[in-house]
Structure formats: structure tokens, C-alpha cells
CSV table of C-alpha atoms and ligand atoms in Angstrom, one decimal:
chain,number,residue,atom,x,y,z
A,1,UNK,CA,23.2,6.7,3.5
A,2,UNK,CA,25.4,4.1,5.8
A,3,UNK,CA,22.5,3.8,8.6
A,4,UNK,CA,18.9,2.6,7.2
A,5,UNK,CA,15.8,1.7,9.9
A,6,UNK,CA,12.8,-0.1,8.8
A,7,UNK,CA,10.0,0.3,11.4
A,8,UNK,CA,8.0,-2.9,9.7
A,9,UNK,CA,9.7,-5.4,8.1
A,10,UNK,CA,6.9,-7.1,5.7
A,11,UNK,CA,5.9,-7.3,2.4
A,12,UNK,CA,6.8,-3.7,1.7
A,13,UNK,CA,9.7,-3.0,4.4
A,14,UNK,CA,11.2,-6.0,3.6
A,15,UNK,CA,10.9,-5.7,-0.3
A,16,UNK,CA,12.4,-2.0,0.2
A,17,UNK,CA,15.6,-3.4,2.3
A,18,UNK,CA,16.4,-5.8,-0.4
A,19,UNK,CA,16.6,-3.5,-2.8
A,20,UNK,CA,18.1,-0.7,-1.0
A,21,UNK,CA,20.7,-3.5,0.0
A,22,UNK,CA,21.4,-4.3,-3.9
A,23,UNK,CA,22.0,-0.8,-4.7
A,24,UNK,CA,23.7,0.2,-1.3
A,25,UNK,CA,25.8,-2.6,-0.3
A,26,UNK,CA,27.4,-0.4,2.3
A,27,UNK,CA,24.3,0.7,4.2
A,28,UNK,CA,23.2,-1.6,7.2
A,29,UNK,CA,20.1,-2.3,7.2
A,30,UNK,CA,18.7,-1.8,11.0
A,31,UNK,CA,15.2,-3.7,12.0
A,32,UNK,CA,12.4,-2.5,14.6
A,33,UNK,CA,9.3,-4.5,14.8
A,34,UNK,CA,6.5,-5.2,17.3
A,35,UNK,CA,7.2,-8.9,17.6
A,36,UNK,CA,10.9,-10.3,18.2
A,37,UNK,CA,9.8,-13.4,16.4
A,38,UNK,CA,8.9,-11.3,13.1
A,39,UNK,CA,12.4,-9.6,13.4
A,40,UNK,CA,14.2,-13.3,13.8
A,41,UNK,CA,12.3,-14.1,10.5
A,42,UNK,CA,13.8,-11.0,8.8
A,43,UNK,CA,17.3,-11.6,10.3
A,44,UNK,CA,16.9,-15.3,8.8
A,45,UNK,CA,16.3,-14.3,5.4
A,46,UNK,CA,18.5,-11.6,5.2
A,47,UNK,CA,16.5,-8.5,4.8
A,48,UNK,CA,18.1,-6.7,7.9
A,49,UNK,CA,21.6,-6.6,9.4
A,50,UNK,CA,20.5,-6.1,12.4
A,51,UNK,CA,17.6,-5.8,15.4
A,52,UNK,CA,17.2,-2.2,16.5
A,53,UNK,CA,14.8,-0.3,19.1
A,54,UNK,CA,12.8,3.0,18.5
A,55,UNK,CA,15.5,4.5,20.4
A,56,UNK,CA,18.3,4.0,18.0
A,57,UNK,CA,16.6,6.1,15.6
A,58,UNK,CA,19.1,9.0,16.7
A,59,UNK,CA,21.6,7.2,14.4
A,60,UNK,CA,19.9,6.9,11.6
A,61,UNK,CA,20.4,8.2,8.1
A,62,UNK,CA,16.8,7.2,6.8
A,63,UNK,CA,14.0,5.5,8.1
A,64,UNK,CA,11.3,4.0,6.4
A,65,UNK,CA,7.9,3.0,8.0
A,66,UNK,CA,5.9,0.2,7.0
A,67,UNK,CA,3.8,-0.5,9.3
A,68,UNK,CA,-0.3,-0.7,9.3
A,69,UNK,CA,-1.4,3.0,8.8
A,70,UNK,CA,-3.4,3.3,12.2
A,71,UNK,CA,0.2,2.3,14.0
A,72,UNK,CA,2.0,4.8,11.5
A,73,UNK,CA,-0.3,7.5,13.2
A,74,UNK,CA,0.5,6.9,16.3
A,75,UNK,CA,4.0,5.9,16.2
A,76,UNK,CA,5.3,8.9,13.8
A,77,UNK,CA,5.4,11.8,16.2
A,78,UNK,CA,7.5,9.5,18.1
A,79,UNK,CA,9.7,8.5,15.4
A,80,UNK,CA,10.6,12.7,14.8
A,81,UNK,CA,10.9,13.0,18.1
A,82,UNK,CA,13.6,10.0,18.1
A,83,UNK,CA,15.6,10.9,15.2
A,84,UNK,CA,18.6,14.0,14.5
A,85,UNK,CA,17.6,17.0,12.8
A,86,UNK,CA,19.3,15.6,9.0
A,87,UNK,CA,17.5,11.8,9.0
A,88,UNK,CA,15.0,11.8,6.4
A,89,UNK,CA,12.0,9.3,7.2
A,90,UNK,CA,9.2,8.0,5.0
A,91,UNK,CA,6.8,6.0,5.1
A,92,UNK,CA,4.4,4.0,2.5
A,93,UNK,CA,1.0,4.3,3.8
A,94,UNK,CA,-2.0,3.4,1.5
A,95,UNK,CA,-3.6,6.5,3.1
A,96,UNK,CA,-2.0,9.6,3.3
A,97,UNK,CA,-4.3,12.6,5.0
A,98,UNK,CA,-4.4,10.9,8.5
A,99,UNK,CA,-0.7,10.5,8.2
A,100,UNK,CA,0.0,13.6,7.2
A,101,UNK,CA,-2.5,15.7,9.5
A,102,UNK,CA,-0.5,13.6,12.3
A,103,UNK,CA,2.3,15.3,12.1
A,104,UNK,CA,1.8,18.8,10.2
A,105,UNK,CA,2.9,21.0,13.0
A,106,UNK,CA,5.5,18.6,14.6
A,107,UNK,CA,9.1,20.7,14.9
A,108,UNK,CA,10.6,17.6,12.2
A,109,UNK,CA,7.7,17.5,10.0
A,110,UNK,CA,10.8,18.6,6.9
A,111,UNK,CA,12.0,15.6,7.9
A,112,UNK,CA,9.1,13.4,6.9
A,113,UNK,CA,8.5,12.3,3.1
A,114,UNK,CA,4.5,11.0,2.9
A,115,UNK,CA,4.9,8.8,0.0
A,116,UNK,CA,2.9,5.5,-1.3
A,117,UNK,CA,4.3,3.1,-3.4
A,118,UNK,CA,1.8,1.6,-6.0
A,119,UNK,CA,3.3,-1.7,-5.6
A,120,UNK,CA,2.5,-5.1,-3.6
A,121,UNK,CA,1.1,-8.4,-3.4
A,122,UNK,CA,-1.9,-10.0,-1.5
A,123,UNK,CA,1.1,-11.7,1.2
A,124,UNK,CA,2.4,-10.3,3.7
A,125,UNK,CA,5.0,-10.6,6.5
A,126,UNK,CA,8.9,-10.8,5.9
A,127,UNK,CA,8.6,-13.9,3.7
A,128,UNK,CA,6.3,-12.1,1.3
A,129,UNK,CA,9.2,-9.5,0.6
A,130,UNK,CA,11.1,-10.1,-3.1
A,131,UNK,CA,13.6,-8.0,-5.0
A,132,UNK,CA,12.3,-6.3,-7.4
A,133,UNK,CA,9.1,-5.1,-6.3
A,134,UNK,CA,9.3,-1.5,-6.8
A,135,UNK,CA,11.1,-1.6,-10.7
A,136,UNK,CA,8.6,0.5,-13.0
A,137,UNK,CA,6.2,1.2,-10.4
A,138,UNK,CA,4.9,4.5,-9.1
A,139,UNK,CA,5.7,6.6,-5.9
A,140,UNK,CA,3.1,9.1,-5.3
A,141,UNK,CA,4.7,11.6,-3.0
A,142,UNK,CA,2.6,13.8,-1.1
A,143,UNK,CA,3.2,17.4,0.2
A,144,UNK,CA,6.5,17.7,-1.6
A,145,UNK,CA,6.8,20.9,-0.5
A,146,UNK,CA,6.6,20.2,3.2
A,147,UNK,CA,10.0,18.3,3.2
A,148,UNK,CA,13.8,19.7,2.9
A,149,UNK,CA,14.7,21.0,-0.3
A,150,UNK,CA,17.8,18.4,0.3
A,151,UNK,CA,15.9,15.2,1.7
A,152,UNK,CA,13.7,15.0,-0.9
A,153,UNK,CA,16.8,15.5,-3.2
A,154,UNK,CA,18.4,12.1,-1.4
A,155,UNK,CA,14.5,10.1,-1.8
A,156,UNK,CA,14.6,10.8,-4.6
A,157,UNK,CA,17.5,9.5,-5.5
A,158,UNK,CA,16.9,6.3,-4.0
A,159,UNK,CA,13.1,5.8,-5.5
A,160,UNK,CA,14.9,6.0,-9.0
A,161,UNK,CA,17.6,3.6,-8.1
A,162,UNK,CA,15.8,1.3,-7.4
A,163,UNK,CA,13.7,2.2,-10.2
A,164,UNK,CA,10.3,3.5,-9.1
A,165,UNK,CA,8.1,6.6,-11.4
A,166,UNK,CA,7.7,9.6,-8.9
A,167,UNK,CA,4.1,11.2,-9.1
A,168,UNK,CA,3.2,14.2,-6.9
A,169,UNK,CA,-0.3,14.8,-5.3
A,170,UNK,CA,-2.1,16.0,-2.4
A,171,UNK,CA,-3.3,13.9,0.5
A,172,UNK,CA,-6.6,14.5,0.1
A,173,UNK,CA,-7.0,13.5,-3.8
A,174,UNK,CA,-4.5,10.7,-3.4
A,175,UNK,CA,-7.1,9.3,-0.9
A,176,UNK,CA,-10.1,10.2,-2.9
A,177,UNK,CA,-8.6,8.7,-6.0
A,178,UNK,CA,-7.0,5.2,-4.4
A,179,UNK,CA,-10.6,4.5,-3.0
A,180,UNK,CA,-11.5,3.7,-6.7
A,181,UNK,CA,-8.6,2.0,-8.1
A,182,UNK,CA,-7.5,-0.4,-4.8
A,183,UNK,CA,-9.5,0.2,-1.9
A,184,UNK,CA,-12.8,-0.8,-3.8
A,185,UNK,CA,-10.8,-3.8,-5.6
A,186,UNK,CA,-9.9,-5.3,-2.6
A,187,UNK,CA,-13.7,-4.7,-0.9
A,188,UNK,CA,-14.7,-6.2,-4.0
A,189,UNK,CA,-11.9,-9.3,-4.1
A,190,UNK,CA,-13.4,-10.2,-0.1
A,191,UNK,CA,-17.0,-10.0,-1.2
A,192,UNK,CA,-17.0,-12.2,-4.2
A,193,UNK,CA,-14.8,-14.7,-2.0
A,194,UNK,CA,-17.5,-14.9,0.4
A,195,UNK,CA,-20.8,-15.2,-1.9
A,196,UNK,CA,-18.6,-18.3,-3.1
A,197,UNK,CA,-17.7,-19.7,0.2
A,198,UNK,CA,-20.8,-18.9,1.8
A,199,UNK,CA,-22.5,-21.0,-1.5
A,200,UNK,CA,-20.0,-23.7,-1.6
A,201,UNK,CA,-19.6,-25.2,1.8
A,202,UNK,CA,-17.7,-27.5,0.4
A,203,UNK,CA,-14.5,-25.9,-0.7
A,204,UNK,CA,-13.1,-29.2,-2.5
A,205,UNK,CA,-16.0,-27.9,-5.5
A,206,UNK,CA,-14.5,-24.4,-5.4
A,207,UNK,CA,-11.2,-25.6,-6.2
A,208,UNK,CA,-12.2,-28.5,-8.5
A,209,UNK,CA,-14.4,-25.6,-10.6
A,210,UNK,CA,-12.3,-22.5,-10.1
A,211,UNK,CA,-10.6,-21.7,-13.5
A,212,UNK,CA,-8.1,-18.9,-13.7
A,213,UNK,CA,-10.7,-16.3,-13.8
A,214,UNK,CA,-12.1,-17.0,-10.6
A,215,UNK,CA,-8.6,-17.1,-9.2
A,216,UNK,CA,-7.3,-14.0,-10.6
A,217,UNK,CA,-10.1,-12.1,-9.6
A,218,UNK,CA,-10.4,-13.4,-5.9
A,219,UNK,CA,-6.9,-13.3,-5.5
A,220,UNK,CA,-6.6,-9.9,-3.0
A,221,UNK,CA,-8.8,-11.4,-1.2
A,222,UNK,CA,-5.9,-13.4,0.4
A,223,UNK,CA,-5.1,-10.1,1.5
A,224,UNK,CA,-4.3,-9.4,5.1
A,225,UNK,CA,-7.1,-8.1,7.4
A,226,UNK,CA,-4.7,-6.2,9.8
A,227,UNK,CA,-3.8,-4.2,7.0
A,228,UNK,CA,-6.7,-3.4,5.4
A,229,UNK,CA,-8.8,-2.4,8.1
A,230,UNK,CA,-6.9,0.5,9.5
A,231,UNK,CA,-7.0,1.1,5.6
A,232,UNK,CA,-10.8,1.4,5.4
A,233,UNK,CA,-11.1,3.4,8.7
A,234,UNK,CA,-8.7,5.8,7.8
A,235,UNK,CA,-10.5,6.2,4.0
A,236,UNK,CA,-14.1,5.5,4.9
A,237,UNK,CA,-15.8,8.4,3.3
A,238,UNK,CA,-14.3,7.5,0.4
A,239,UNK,CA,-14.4,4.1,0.0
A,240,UNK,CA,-18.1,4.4,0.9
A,241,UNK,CA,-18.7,6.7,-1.9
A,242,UNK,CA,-17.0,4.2,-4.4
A,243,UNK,CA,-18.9,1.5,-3.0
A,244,UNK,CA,-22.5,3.0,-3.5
A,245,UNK,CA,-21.3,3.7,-7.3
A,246,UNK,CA,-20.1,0.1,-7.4
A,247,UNK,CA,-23.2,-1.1,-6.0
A,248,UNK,CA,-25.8,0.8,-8.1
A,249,UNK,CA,-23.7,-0.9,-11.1
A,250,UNK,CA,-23.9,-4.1,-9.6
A,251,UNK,CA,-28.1,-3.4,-9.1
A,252,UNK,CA,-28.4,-2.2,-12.8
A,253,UNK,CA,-26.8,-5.3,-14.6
A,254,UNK,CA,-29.1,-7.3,-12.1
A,255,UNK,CA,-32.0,-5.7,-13.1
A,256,UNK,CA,-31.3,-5.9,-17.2
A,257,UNK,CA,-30.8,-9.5,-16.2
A,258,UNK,CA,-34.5,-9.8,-14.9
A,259,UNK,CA,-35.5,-8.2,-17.8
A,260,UNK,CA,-33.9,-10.1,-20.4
A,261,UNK,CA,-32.2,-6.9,-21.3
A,262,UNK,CA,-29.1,-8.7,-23.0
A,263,UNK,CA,-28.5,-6.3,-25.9
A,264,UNK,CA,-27.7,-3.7,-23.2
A,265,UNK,CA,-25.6,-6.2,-21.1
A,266,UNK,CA,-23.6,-6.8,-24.4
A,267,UNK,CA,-23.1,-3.0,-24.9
A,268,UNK,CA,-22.5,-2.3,-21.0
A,269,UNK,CA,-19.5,-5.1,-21.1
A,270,UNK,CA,-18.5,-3.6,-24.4
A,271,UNK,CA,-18.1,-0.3,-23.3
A,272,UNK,CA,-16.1,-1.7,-20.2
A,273,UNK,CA,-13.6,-3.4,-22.5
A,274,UNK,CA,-12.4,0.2,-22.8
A,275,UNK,CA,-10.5,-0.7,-19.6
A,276,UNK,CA,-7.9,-2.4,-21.9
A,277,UNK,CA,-7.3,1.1,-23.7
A,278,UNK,CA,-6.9,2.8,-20.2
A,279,UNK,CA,-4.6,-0.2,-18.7
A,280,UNK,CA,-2.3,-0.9,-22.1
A,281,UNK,CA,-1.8,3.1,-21.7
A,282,UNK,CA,0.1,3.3,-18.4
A,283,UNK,CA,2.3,0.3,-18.8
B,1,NAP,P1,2.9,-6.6,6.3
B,1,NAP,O1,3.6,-7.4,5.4
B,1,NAP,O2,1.7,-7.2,7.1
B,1,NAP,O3,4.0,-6.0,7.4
B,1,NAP,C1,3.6,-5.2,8.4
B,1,NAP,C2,4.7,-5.0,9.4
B,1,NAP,O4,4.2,-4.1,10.4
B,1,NAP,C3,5.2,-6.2,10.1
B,1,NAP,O5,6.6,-6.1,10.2
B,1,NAP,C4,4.5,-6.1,11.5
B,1,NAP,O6,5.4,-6.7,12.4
B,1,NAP,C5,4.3,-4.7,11.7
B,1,NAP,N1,3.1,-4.3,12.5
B,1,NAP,C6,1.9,-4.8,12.3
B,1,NAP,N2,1.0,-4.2,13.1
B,1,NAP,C7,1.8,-3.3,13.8
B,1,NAP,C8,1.5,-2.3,14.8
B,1,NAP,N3,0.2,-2.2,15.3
B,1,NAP,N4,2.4,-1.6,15.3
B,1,NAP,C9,3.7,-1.7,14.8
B,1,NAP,N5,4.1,-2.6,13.9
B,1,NAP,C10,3.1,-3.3,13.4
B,1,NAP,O7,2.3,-5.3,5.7
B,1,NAP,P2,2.8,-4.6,4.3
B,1,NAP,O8,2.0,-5.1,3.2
B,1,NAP,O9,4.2,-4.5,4.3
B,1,NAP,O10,2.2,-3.1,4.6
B,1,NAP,C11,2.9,-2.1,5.3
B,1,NAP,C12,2.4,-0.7,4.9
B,1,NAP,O11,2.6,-0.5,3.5
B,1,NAP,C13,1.0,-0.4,5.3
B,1,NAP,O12,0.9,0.9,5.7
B,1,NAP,C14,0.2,-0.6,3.9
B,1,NAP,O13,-0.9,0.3,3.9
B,1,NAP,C15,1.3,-0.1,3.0
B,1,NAP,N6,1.2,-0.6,1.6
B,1,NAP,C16,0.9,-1.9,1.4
B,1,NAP,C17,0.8,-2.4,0.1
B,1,NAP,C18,0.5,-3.9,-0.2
B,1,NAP,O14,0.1,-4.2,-1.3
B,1,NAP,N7,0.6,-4.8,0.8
B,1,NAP,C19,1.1,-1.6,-1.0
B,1,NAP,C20,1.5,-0.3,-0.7
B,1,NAP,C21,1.5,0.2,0.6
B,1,NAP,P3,5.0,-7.6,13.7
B,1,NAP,O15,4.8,-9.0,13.1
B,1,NAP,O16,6.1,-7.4,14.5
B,1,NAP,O17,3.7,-7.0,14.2
């Protein structure tokens, strides 16, 4: 693949081209952004060759969209329309039923590759890109079956290059399912960072008192807002379903607390620790 476009040139676009770059040192890497400045940033560190417009895409041998998933609706009837009937084009959405439902009647939709990469960091922007990113994580792919027998052949490919797990699934469960394990976590990471800021006015105390715990666990709450909101939108039965179970949690350990109820805090914590089992199992 000589031509690569990135529509969205951040943390994950930019994380993809240096990787694609390492394995590919042929391909040039083609940029298209919103803002020029944003493009000059990924020009300067070196994750793109070159700046490109939406109407280049007629060259191009594979494009991948990384881009806020509202703007991914929008923009990826346009992006078919743009490019020639053998490009393949994915994108990396954290939701993938709006995405797909966008284009499952366009005339290219074998041309599109709905995939999510379980992989990131709570920066963003080209500076938060880093080599690397993807090795050992997971690509769930969704609607296989909607793509060309030989694009997926070539994704493929490159996803275990550059040494990503493939997992299939359906839009609708991959949604269902990543409302539990990240949507809620970052929800979650926000909301404990504001019951601390709102209590500590004086943020010189938080850091003075925060000890790795705090940290670890607030950390995706650094996450950006642009991202995550189209995120919640798109997802919003979901996540609201994994927030009521969260929150009647949340309401039971307070009410054993006001009833001095420690033996069953103890067991509710120890049956948690299972998490360990469940998390030392997929690495
Ligand atoms: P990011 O670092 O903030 O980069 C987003 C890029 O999209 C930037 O190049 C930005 O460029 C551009 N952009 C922002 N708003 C846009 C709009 N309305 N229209 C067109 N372009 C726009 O975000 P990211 O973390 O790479 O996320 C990109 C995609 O990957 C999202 O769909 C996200 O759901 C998905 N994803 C993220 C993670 C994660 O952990 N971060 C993990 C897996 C998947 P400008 O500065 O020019 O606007």
C-alpha cells in the first residue's frame, strides 16, 4: 500500500502512521485534518509526509479515520464517495452502530472496515501519538462480512504487522459491551475528579495528598471532552444502563456503611478482588 490517508491525525491517527511507517517505509503517509495548525504539528513530528484534502482521497490505497465519532458519521459517506472503487478505508471509532448504520446502503460500503482498536491513552492530539501503541492489543472488527473478501485480506494484514489481536463482533454488542468496560470507566474517572475538586478548592492539598491510587484511578479523567461526548451521545442507552448498575453499587456500599455493616463490605471487596483473576487472564 504506497498511498496511506489519515483523516485525524491524533493520539490514534498519529500512533497508526508511525507504525504503519516502521513497517511500510515505502508508503507516504498523506494528512487531512480540520485545522492547518494541527496538520503543521503532525508534519513537525514526522507522523505524515505530507498535507492532503478530502479530495485526494481518489489516490489513495487506504484510509484510516480517526476523527471524533459524530464527525466520522458525517464525514464517511463523503469519504466513499471520494475514493476509487479498490481503497479500503477504516476507521477506529469507540462506537460502532451509528457508524455503521451511516453508511450500510452506500454503493462503497465493501470498501469500509468498521473496526475499534482497544488501545489509547487519556492525551490526545498529534503529540500524544507513540510507536507502539497497538503491539498486543485488540481490534474488534465489526461486520466482517460487509467488506471485500480481499480488503479485509490486506487489514488484516496490516493489524498483525503491526501486531494487534483481531476479534470479530457485531455493532450492536460491541456497543453494549464497551459501555461497561470503558465508557463507564471514564464517566467514572470525571466524577470522582470532581467530588475531589469540588471538596478541595485548593488543589495544592490534592496534589500534596494524592498518592498513586488517587492518581491511577483519576487518570482518564484527563481525557478529552471533544472526544468523549460524541462518545456518550452516540452510546447513551447503554452507558445509562451501566450507570444505574454502577450507581445502585455505589448506593449499597453506602448504605452498609451507615449500618456499620463491615463484615459484608469486607466480603463485597473480597469478591471484587476476582477482578485480578479476570484481568491476569487476558494479558
Ligand atoms: P484526538 O487525539 O483528539 O485526535 C482527533 C483528531 O480528529 C484530530 O486530528 C482533530 O484535528 C480531528 N478532529 C476533531 N474534531 C473533528 C471534527 N469535528 N471533524 C473533523 N476532524 C476532527 O482523538 P483520538 O484519541 O485520536 O480519537 C480519534 C478516534 O479514535 C475517535 O473516534 C475515538 O473514539 C477513537 N478511539 C480513541 C481511543 C482513545 O483512547 N483515545 C481509543 C480507541 C479509539 P483538528 O485539531 O484539526 O480538529
Amino acid at each position: 500500500m504506497k498511498n496511506i490517508f489519515f483523516i485525524g491525525v491524533g493520539l490514534i491517527g498519529g500512533s497508526f502512521a508511525i507504525d504503519i511507517k516502521n513497517y511500510n517505509p515505502e508508503a507516504v503517509i498523506h494528512g487531512i485534518s480540520r485545522k492547518d495548525e494541527t496538520l503543521n504539528k503532525a508534519l513537525e513530528l514526522k507522523l505524515i509526509d505530507q498535507k492532503a484534502t478530502i479530495d485526494d482521497l481518489k489516490n489513495a490505497d487506504l484510509v484510516i479515520v480517526s476523527i471524533p465519532v459524530d464527525a466520522t458519521v458525517k464525514l464517511l459517506p463523503t469519504i466513499l464517495d471520494k475514493i476509487s472503487d479498490t481503497t479500503l478505508v477504516v476507521d477506529a471509532g469507540s462506537t460502532k452502530e451509528a457508524i455503521c448504520k451511516a453508511v450500510e446502503h452506500h454503493k462503497r460500503r465493501r470498501n469500509f472496515l468498521a473496526c475499534h482498536p482497544i488501545a489509547g491513552t487519556e492525551k490526545s492530539g498529534p503529540t500524544a501519538a507513540i510507536s507502539g501503541l497497538y503491539k498486543g492489543k485488540t481490534n474488534i472488527i465489526c461486520e466482517v462480512e460487509k467488506t471485500t473478501f480481499k480488503l479485509q485480506e490486506k487489514a488484516l494484514d496490516l493489524f498483525r504487522a503491526i501486531g494487534m489481536r483481531i476479534r470479530y463482533m457485531d455493532p450492536v454488542s460491541h456497543d453494549k459491551h464497551i459501555a461497561y468496560v470503558s465508557h463507564l470507566s471514564h464517566i467514572s474517572a470525571f466524577m470522582l475528579g470532581k467530588t475531589v475538586i469540588n471538596k478541595e478548592k485548593n488543589e495544592r492539598d490534592i496534589f500534596d495528598m494524592a498518592g498513586s491510587g488517587f492518581e491511577s484511578t483519576v487518570r482518564l479523567a484527563k481525557s478529552s471532552p471533544a472526544m468523549w461526548t460524541p462518545i456518550f451521545k452516540q452510546n447513551k442507552e447503554n452507558v445509562i444502563e451501566t450507570l444505574e448498575e454502577y450507581i445502585n453499587n455505589l448506593q449499597n456500599f453506602k448504605e452498609l456503611m451507615q449500618q456499620d455493616n463491615f463484615s459484608e463490605i469486607f466480603k463485597e471487596m473480597e469478591n471484587t478482588n476476582y477482578i485480578k483473576q479476570i484481568l491476569n487472564g487476558i494479558k
